[in-house]
PDB file as gemmi writes it, atoms N, CA and C in Angstrom:
CRYST1    1.000    1.000    1.000  90.00  90.00  90.00 P 1                      
ATOM      1  N   MET A   1      23.922 -11.393 -32.743  1.00  0.00           N  
ATOM      2  CA  MET A   1      24.240 -12.295 -31.650  1.00  0.00           C  
ATOM      3  C   MET A   1      24.667 -11.494 -30.427  1.00  0.00           C  
ATOM      4  N   GLY A   2      23.706 -11.156 -29.652  1.00  0.00           N  
ATOM      5  CA  GLY A   2      23.998 -10.438 -28.421  1.00  0.00           C  
ATOM      6  C   GLY A   2      23.323 -11.132 -27.261  1.00  0.00           C  
ATOM      7  N   ILE A   3      23.201 -10.425 -26.167  1.00  0.00           N  
ATOM      8  CA  ILE A   3      22.575 -11.005 -24.977  1.00  0.00           C  
ATOM      9  C   ILE A   3      21.082 -11.202 -25.176  1.00  0.00           C  
ATOM     10  N   PHE A   4      20.482 -10.458 -26.103  1.00  0.00           N  
ATOM     11  CA  PHE A   4      19.045 -10.548 -26.311  1.00  0.00           C  
ATOM     12  C   PHE A   4      18.666 -11.569 -27.369  1.00  0.00           C  
ATOM     13  N   ASP A   5      19.584 -12.428 -27.752  1.00  0.00           N  
ATOM     14  CA  ASP A   5      19.277 -13.487 -28.707  1.00  0.00           C  
ATOM     15  C   ASP A   5      18.354 -14.497 -28.023  1.00  0.00           C  
ATOM     16  N   TRP A   6      17.379 -15.026 -28.742  1.00  0.00           N  
ATOM     17  CA  TRP A   6      16.386 -15.921 -28.158  1.00  0.00           C  
ATOM     18  C   TRP A   6      17.014 -17.206 -27.637  1.00  0.00           C  
ATOM     19  N   LYS A   7      18.129 -17.639 -28.223  1.00  0.00           N  
ATOM     20  CA  LYS A   7      18.792 -18.867 -27.766  1.00  0.00           C  
ATOM     21  C   LYS A   7      19.349 -18.687 -26.353  1.00  0.00           C  
ATOM     22  N   HIS A   8      19.884 -17.512 -26.077  1.00  0.00           N  
ATOM     23  CA  HIS A   8      20.406 -17.254 -24.731  1.00  0.00           C  
ATOM     24  C   HIS A   8      19.288 -17.280 -23.695  1.00  0.00           C  
ATOM     25  N   TRP A   9      18.138 -16.698 -24.038  1.00  0.00           N  
ATOM     26  CA  TRP A   9      17.013 -16.671 -23.110  1.00  0.00           C  
ATOM     27  C   TRP A   9      16.466 -18.073 -22.854  1.00  0.00           C  
ATOM     28  N   VAL A  10      16.503 -18.942 -23.859  1.00  0.00           N  
ATOM     29  CA  VAL A  10      16.045 -20.328 -23.677  1.00  0.00           C  
ATOM     30  C   VAL A  10      16.969 -21.048 -22.704  1.00  0.00           C  
ATOM     31  N   VAL A  11      18.271 -20.836 -22.844  1.00  0.00           N  
ATOM     32  CA  VAL A  11      19.226 -21.474 -21.936  1.00  0.00           C  
ATOM     33  C   VAL A  11      19.019 -20.952 -20.509  1.00  0.00           C  
ATOM     34  N   ILE A  12      18.832 -19.652 -20.358  1.00  0.00           N  
ATOM     35  CA  ILE A  12      18.601 -19.076 -19.033  1.00  0.00           C  
ATOM     36  C   ILE A  12      17.319 -19.631 -18.422  1.00  0.00           C  
ATOM     37  N   LEU A  13      16.270 -19.754 -19.226  1.00  0.00           N  
ATOM     38  CA  LEU A  13      15.004 -20.308 -18.739  1.00  0.00           C  
ATOM     39  C   LEU A  13      15.174 -21.755 -18.283  1.00  0.00           C  
ATOM     40  N   ILE A  14      15.903 -22.549 -19.027  1.00  0.00           N  
ATOM     41  CA  ILE A  14      16.139 -23.952 -18.651  1.00  0.00           C  
ATOM     42  C   ILE A  14      16.904 -24.025 -17.335  1.00  0.00           C  
ATOM     43  N   VAL A  15      17.915 -23.181 -17.168  1.00  0.00           N  
ATOM     44  CA  VAL A  15      18.698 -23.188 -15.928  1.00  0.00           C  
ATOM     45  C   VAL A  15      17.812 -22.783 -14.743  1.00  0.00           C  
ATOM     46  N   VAL A  16      16.969 -21.778 -14.928  1.00  0.00           N  
ATOM     47  CA  VAL A  16      16.082 -21.343 -13.848  1.00  0.00           C  
ATOM     48  C   VAL A  16      15.111 -22.445 -13.471  1.00  0.00           C  
ATOM     49  N   VAL A  17      14.541 -23.144 -14.451  1.00  0.00           N  
ATOM     50  CA  VAL A  17      13.615 -24.242 -14.175  1.00  0.00           C  
ATOM     51  C   VAL A  17      14.330 -25.372 -13.454  1.00  0.00           C  
ATOM     52  N   LEU A  18      15.556 -25.667 -13.833  1.00  0.00           N  
ATOM     53  CA  LEU A  18      16.306 -26.732 -13.162  1.00  0.00           C  
ATOM     54  C   LEU A  18      16.649 -26.351 -11.721  1.00  0.00           C  
ATOM     55  N   VAL A  19      16.962 -25.093 -11.481  1.00  0.00           N  
ATOM     56  CA  VAL A  19      17.355 -24.672 -10.142  1.00  0.00           C  
ATOM     57  C   VAL A  19      16.143 -24.583  -9.218  1.00  0.00           C  
ATOM     58  N   PHE A  20      15.069 -23.924  -9.667  1.00  0.00           N  
ATOM     59  CA  PHE A  20      13.933 -23.685  -8.797  1.00  0.00           C  
ATOM     60  C   PHE A  20      12.828 -24.722  -8.926  1.00  0.00           C  
ATOM     61  N   GLY A  21      12.679 -25.351 -10.052  1.00  0.00           N  
ATOM     62  CA  GLY A  21      11.601 -26.306 -10.258  1.00  0.00           C  
ATOM     63  C   GLY A  21      10.334 -25.608 -10.725  1.00  0.00           C  
ATOM     64  N   THR A  22       9.481 -26.352 -11.413  1.00  0.00           N  
ATOM     65  CA  THR A  22       8.277 -25.746 -11.993  1.00  0.00           C  
ATOM     66  C   THR A  22       7.242 -25.385 -10.931  1.00  0.00           C  
ATOM     67  N   LYS A  23       7.132 -26.209  -9.873  1.00  0.00           N  
ATOM     68  CA  LYS A  23       6.134 -25.935  -8.844  1.00  0.00           C  
ATOM     69  C   LYS A  23       6.442 -24.632  -8.116  1.00  0.00           C  
ATOM     70  N   ARG A  24       7.707 -24.434  -7.804  1.00  0.00           N  
ATOM     71  CA  ARG A  24       8.100 -23.215  -7.109  1.00  0.00           C  
ATOM     72  C   ARG A  24       7.893 -21.984  -7.997  1.00  0.00           C  
ATOM     73  N   LEU A  25       8.174 -22.109  -9.282  1.00  0.00           N  
ATOM     74  CA  LEU A  25       7.978 -20.990 -10.202  1.00  0.00           C  
ATOM     75  C   LEU A  25       6.489 -20.665 -10.350  1.00  0.00           C  
ATOM     76  N   LYS A  26       5.641 -21.697 -10.346  1.00  0.00           N  
ATOM     77  CA  LYS A  26       4.197 -21.475 -10.448  1.00  0.00           C  
ATOM     78  C   LYS A  26       3.694 -20.713  -9.214  1.00  0.00           C  
ATOM     79  N   ASN A  27       4.161 -21.115  -8.040  1.00  0.00           N  
ATOM     80  CA  ASN A  27       3.782 -20.426  -6.807  1.00  0.00           C  
ATOM     81  C   ASN A  27       4.299 -18.992  -6.807  1.00  0.00           C  
ATOM     82  N   LEU A  28       5.493 -18.794  -7.307  1.00  0.00           N  
ATOM     83  CA  LEU A  28       6.063 -17.452  -7.365  1.00  0.00           C  
ATOM     84  C   LEU A  28       5.232 -16.555  -8.272  1.00  0.00           C  
ATOM     85  N   GLY A  29       4.791 -17.095  -9.401  1.00  0.00           N  
ATOM     86  CA  GLY A  29       3.963 -16.319 -10.325  1.00  0.00           C  
ATOM     87  C   GLY A  29       2.635 -15.927  -9.714  1.00  0.00           C  
ATOM     88  N   SER A  30       1.990 -16.852  -9.021  1.00  0.00           N  
ATOM     89  CA  SER A  30       0.699 -16.527  -8.398  1.00  0.00           C  
ATOM     90  C   SER A  30       0.883 -15.550  -7.241  1.00  0.00           C  
ATOM     91  N   ASP A  31       1.964 -15.678  -6.491  1.00  0.00           N  
ATOM     92  CA  ASP A  31       2.225 -14.741  -5.397  1.00  0.00           C  
ATOM     93  C   ASP A  31       2.469 -13.329  -5.922  1.00  0.00           C  
ATOM     94  N   VAL A  32       3.206 -13.219  -7.005  1.00  0.00           N  
ATOM     95  CA  VAL A  32       3.449 -11.897  -7.592  1.00  0.00           C  
ATOM     96  C   VAL A  32       2.140 -11.312  -8.113  1.00  0.00           C  
ATOM     97  N   GLY A  33       1.309 -12.134  -8.732  1.00  0.00           N  
ATOM     98  CA  GLY A  33       0.018 -11.663  -9.223  1.00  0.00           C  
ATOM     99  C   GLY A  33      -0.875 -11.168  -8.103  1.00  0.00           C  
ATOM    100  N   GLU A  34      -0.938 -11.891  -6.988  1.00  0.00           N  
ATOM    101  CA  GLU A  34      -1.743 -11.472  -5.847  1.00  0.00           C  
ATOM    102  C   GLU A  34      -1.202 -10.186  -5.230  1.00  0.00           C  
ATOM    103  N   ALA A  35       0.116 -10.044  -5.199  1.00  0.00           N  
ATOM    104  CA  ALA A  35       0.720  -8.829  -4.659  1.00  0.00           C  
ATOM    105  C   ALA A  35       0.355  -7.621  -5.521  1.00  0.00           C  
ATOM    106  N   ILE A  36       0.367  -7.794  -6.828  1.00  0.00           N  
ATOM    107  CA  ILE A  36       0.013  -6.697  -7.727  1.00  0.00           C  
ATOM    108  C   ILE A  36      -1.457  -6.332  -7.568  1.00  0.00           C  
ATOM    109  N   LYS A  37      -2.332  -7.332  -7.451  1.00  0.00           N  
ATOM    110  CA  LYS A  37      -3.761  -7.054  -7.241  1.00  0.00           C  
ATOM    111  C   LYS A  37      -3.993  -6.314  -5.934  1.00  0.00           C  
ATOM    112  N   GLY A  38      -3.315  -6.733  -4.879  1.00  0.00           N  
ATOM    113  CA  GLY A  38      -3.445  -6.063  -3.586  1.00  0.00           C  
ATOM    114  C   GLY A  38      -2.955  -4.627  -3.645  1.00  0.00           C  
ATOM    115  N   PHE A  39      -1.866  -4.401  -4.362  1.00  0.00           N  
ATOM    116  CA  PHE A  39      -1.336  -3.047  -4.511  1.00  0.00           C  
ATOM    117  C   PHE A  39      -2.310  -2.154  -5.256  1.00  0.00           C  
ATOM    118  N   LYS A  40      -2.887  -2.675  -6.340  1.00  0.00           N  
ATOM    119  CA  LYS A  40      -3.854  -1.890  -7.113  1.00  0.00           C  
ATOM    120  C   LYS A  40      -5.087  -1.568  -6.266  1.00  0.00           C  
ATOM    121  N   LYS A  41      -5.551  -2.550  -5.481  1.00  0.00           N  
ATOM    122  CA  LYS A  41      -6.724  -2.345  -4.642  1.00  0.00           C  
ATOM    123  C   LYS A  41      -6.441  -1.283  -3.586  1.00  0.00           C  
ATOM    124  N   ALA A  42      -5.258  -1.325  -2.986  1.00  0.00           N  
ATOM    125  CA  ALA A  42      -4.893  -0.329  -1.980  1.00  0.00           C  
ATOM    126  C   ALA A  42      -4.795   1.058  -2.597  1.00  0.00           C  
ATOM    127  N   MET A  43      -4.271   1.153  -3.796  1.00  0.00           N  
ATOM    128  CA  MET A  43      -4.165   2.454  -4.460  1.00  0.00           C  
ATOM    129  C   MET A  43      -5.551   3.005  -4.785  1.00  0.00           C  
ATOM    130  N   ASN A  44      -6.477   2.143  -5.215  1.00  0.00           N  
ATOM    131  CA  ASN A  44      -7.832   2.598  -5.544  1.00  0.00           C  
ATOM    132  C   ASN A  44      -8.574   3.068  -4.301  1.00  0.00           C  
ATOM    133  N   THR A  45      -8.448   2.352  -3.192  1.00  0.00           N  
ATOM    134  CA  THR A  45      -9.130   2.770  -1.974  1.00  0.00           C  
ATOM    135  C   THR A  45      -8.533   4.061  -1.443  1.00  0.00           C  
ATOM    136  N   GLU A  46      -7.237   4.249  -1.600  1.00  0.00           N  
ATOM    137  CA  GLU A  46      -6.603   5.484  -1.150  1.00  0.00           C  
ATOM    138  C   GLU A  46      -7.102   6.671  -1.970  1.00  0.00           C  
ATOM    139  N   GLU A  47      -7.261   6.486  -3.268  1.00  0.00           N  
ATOM    140  CA  GLU A  47      -7.764   7.562  -4.115  1.00  0.00           C  
ATOM    141  C   GLU A  47      -9.219   7.890  -3.771  1.00  0.00           C  
ATOM    142  N   GLU A  48     -10.020   6.873  -3.450  1.00  0.00           N  
ATOM    143  CA  GLU A  48     -11.415   7.116  -3.064  1.00  0.00           C  
ATOM    144  C   GLU A  48     -11.490   7.885  -1.746  1.00  0.00           C  
ATOM    145  N   GLU A  49     -10.593   7.568  -0.812  1.00  0.00           N  
ATOM    146  CA  GLU A  49     -10.587   8.269   0.468  1.00  0.00           C  
ATOM    147  C   GLU A  49     -10.190   9.729   0.281  1.00  0.00           C  
ATOM    148  N   LYS A  50      -9.305   9.994  -0.661  1.00  0.00           N  
ATOM    149  CA  LYS A  50      -8.916  11.375  -0.926  1.00  0.00           C  
ATOM    150  C   LYS A  50     -10.068  12.163  -1.532  1.00  0.00           C  
ATOM    151  N   LYS A  51     -10.865  11.508  -2.380  1.00  0.00           N  
ATOM    152  CA  LYS A  51     -11.998  12.185  -2.998  1.00  0.00           C  
ATOM    153  C   LYS A  51     -13.082  12.476  -1.980  1.00  0.00           C  
ATOM    154  N   ASP A  52     -13.465  11.490  -1.192  1.00  0.00           N  
ATOM    155  CA  ASP A  52     -14.512  11.647  -0.189  1.00  0.00           C  
ATOM    156  C   ASP A  52     -14.095  10.903   1.080  1.00  0.00           C  
ATOM    157  N   PRO A  53     -13.486  11.596   2.040  1.00  0.00           N  
ATOM    158  CA  PRO A  53     -12.978  10.901   3.226  1.00  0.00           C  
ATOM    159  C   PRO A  53     -14.065  10.263   4.071  1.00  0.00           C  
ATOM    160  N   ASN A  54     -15.303  10.726   3.988  1.00  0.00           N  
ATOM    161  CA  ASN A  54     -16.380  10.146   4.789  1.00  0.00           C  
ATOM    162  C   ASN A  54     -16.997   8.922   4.142  1.00  0.00           C  
ATOM    163  N   ALA A  55     -16.718   8.672   2.865  1.00  0.00           N  
ATOM    164  CA  ALA A  55     -17.314   7.526   2.182  1.00  0.00           C  
ATOM    165  C   ALA A  55     -16.758   6.213   2.722  1.00  0.00           C  
ATOM    166  N   ALA A  56     -15.471   6.177   3.041  1.00  0.00           N  
ATOM    167  CA  ALA A  56     -14.868   4.939   3.521  1.00  0.00           C  
ATOM    168  C   ALA A  56     -15.323   4.609   4.935  1.00  0.00           C  
ATOM    169  N   THR A  57     -15.546   5.625   5.766  1.00  0.00           N  
ATOM    170  CA  THR A  57     -15.946   5.367   7.147  1.00  0.00           C  
ATOM    171  C   THR A  57     -17.443   5.241   7.306  1.00  0.00           C  
ATOM    172  N   GLY A  58     -18.202   5.666   6.321  1.00  0.00           N  
ATOM    173  CA  GLY A  58     -19.646   5.576   6.391  1.00  0.00           C  
ATOM    174  C   GLY A  58     -20.290   6.740   7.117  1.00  0.00           C  
ATOM    175  N   ASN A  59     -19.508   7.748   7.476  1.00  0.00           N  
ATOM    176  CA  ASN A  59     -20.067   8.921   8.154  1.00  0.00           C  
ATOM    177  C   ASN A  59     -20.764   9.815   7.141  1.00  0.00           C  
ATOM    178  N   PRO A  60     -21.916  10.336   7.490  1.00  0.00           N  
ATOM    179  CA  PRO A  60     -22.573  11.274   6.577  1.00  0.00           C  
ATOM    180  C   PRO A  60     -21.788  12.582   6.526  1.00  0.00           C  
ATOM    181  N   SER A  61     -21.927  13.273   5.436  1.00  0.00           N  
ATOM    182  CA  SER A  61     -21.178  14.516   5.270  1.00  0.00           C  
ATOM    183  C   SER A  61     -21.962  15.718   5.780  1.00  0.00           C  
ATOM    184  N   LEU A  62     -22.754  15.543   6.836  1.00  0.00           N  
ATOM    185  CA  LEU A  62     -23.504  16.635   7.441  1.00  0.00           C  
ATOM    186  C   LEU A  62     -22.585  17.425   8.353  1.00  0.00           C  
ATOM    187  N   ASN A  63     -22.901  18.716   8.486  1.00  0.00           N  
ATOM    188  CA  ASN A  63     -22.171  19.598   9.385  1.00  0.00           C  
ATOM    189  C   ASN A  63     -20.671  19.613   9.110  1.00  0.00           C  
ATOM    190  N   GLN A  64     -20.290  19.669   7.894  1.00  0.00           N  
ATOM    191  CA  GLN A  64     -18.878  19.730   7.546  1.00  0.00           C  
ATOM    192  C   GLN A  64     -18.397  21.149   7.625  1.00  0.00           C  
ATOM    193  N   PRO A  65     -17.240  21.476   7.983  1.00  0.00           N  
ATOM    194  CA  PRO A  65     -16.247  20.664   8.661  1.00  0.00           C  
ATOM    195  C   PRO A  65     -16.525  20.597  10.165  1.00  0.00           C  
ATOM    196  N   HIS A  66     -16.009  19.576  10.799  1.00  0.00           N  
ATOM    197  CA  HIS A  66     -16.184  19.399  12.231  1.00  0.00           C  
ATOM    198  C   HIS A  66     -15.017  20.083  12.936  1.00  0.00           C  
ATOM    199  N   THR A  67     -15.238  21.295  13.401  1.00  0.00           N  
ATOM    200  CA  THR A  67     -14.192  22.022  14.105  1.00  0.00           C  
ATOM    201  C   THR A  67     -14.723  22.502  15.442  1.00  0.00           C  
ATOM    202  N   ILE A  68     -13.827  22.751  16.339  1.00  0.00           N  
ATOM    203  CA  ILE A  68     -14.176  23.281  17.651  1.00  0.00           C  
ATOM    204  C   ILE A  68     -13.576  24.677  17.739  1.00  0.00           C  
ATOM    205  N   ASP A  69     -14.414  25.650  18.008  1.00  0.00           N  
ATOM    206  CA  ASP A  69     -13.965  27.025  18.108  1.00  0.00           C  
ATOM    207  C   ASP A  69     -13.929  27.388  19.584  1.00  0.00           C  
ATOM    208  N   ALA A  70     -12.734  27.460  20.135  1.00  0.00           N  
ATOM    209  CA  ALA A  70     -12.607  27.762  21.558  1.00  0.00           C  
ATOM    210  C   ALA A  70     -11.329  28.547  21.785  1.00  0.00           C  
ATOM    211  N   GLN A  71     -11.238  29.154  22.959  1.00  0.00           N  
ATOM    212  CA  GLN A  71     -10.050  29.911  23.306  1.00  0.00           C  
ATOM    213  C   GLN A  71      -9.526  29.351  24.620  1.00  0.00           C  
ATOM    214  N   ALA A  72      -8.239  29.090  24.660  1.00  0.00           N  
ATOM    215  CA  ALA A  72      -7.631  28.557  25.874  1.00  0.00           C  
ATOM    216  C   ALA A  72      -7.439  29.678  26.884  1.00  0.00           C  
ATOM    217  N   GLN A  73      -7.670  29.366  28.150  1.00  0.00           N  
ATOM    218  CA  GLN A  73      -7.483  30.344  29.216  1.00  0.00           C  
ATOM    219  C   GLN A  73      -6.602  29.738  30.282  1.00  0.00           C  
ATOM    220  N   LYS A  74      -5.753  30.573  30.843  1.00  0.00           N  
ATOM    221  CA  LYS A  74      -4.856  30.119  31.892  1.00  0.00           C  
ATOM    222  C   LYS A  74      -5.611  30.140  33.215  1.00  0.00           C  
ATOM    223  N   VAL A  75      -5.542  29.039  33.932  1.00  0.00           N  
ATOM    224  CA  VAL A  75      -6.223  28.947  35.225  1.00  0.00           C  
ATOM    225  C   VAL A  75      -5.162  28.987  36.306  1.00  0.00           C  
ATOM    226  N   GLU A  76      -5.294  29.938  37.209  1.00  0.00           N  
ATOM    227  CA  GLU A  76      -4.331  30.068  38.306  1.00  0.00           C  
ATOM    228  C   GLU A  76      -4.925  29.429  39.556  1.00  0.00           C  
ATOM    229  N   GLU A  77      -4.140  28.593  40.181  1.00  0.00           N  
ATOM    230  CA  GLU A  77      -4.581  27.959  41.426  1.00  0.00           C  
ATOM    231  C   GLU A  77      -4.178  28.852  42.598  1.00  0.00           C  
ATOM    232  N   PRO A  78      -4.996  28.865  43.619  1.00  0.00           N  
ATOM    233  CA  PRO A  78      -4.632  29.677  44.795  1.00  0.00           C  
ATOM    234  C   PRO A  78      -3.383  29.113  45.478  1.00  0.00           C  
ATOM    235  N   ALA A  79      -2.625  29.989  46.070  1.00  0.00           N  
ATOM    236  CA  ALA A  79      -1.398  29.577  46.757  1.00  0.00           C  
ATOM    237  C   ALA A  79      -1.741  28.690  47.950  1.00  0.00           C  
ATOM    238  N   ARG A  80      -0.980  27.626  48.151  1.00  0.00           N  
ATOM    239  CA  ARG A  80      -1.221  26.717  49.264  1.00  0.00           C  
ATOM    240  C   ARG A  80      -0.528  27.215  50.535  1.00  0.00           C  
ATOM    241  N   LYS A  81      -1.181  27.025  51.644  1.00  0.00           N  
ATOM    242  CA  LYS A  81      -0.601  27.383  52.938  1.00  0.00           C  
ATOM    243  C   LYS A  81      -0.191  26.104  53.628  1.00  0.00           C  
ATOM    244  N   ASP A  82       1.086  26.002  53.902  1.00  0.00           N  
ATOM    245  CA  ASP A  82       1.602  24.792  54.585  1.00  0.00           C  
ATOM    246  C   ASP A  82       1.857  25.019  56.014  1.00  0.00           C  
TER     247      ASP A  82                                                      
END                                                                             
C-alpha cells in the first residue's frame, strides 16, 4: 500500500476528469500527440540537412564548395583641397 497502488491512481484519475472534463482531456491528448509528431518531423529534417545540406534547398551539388578566393586591398583616397 503505497502511492503506486492502483486504487490511488483511480481516485486521482476521477479527480482529474471531474476538474478538467473529458472533452478538455481529449483535446489535450491530441495536442500532445501533434506536438510530438511535429518534433519528430523537425528532428528528421534537421538530420537530413546535416547529411546533405543541398538536398533540402534543391541546389545541385555541382562545384562544391562555393568559396571566393580574394585578397583585400587598402584603397587610399587622394587628399582633398579645401
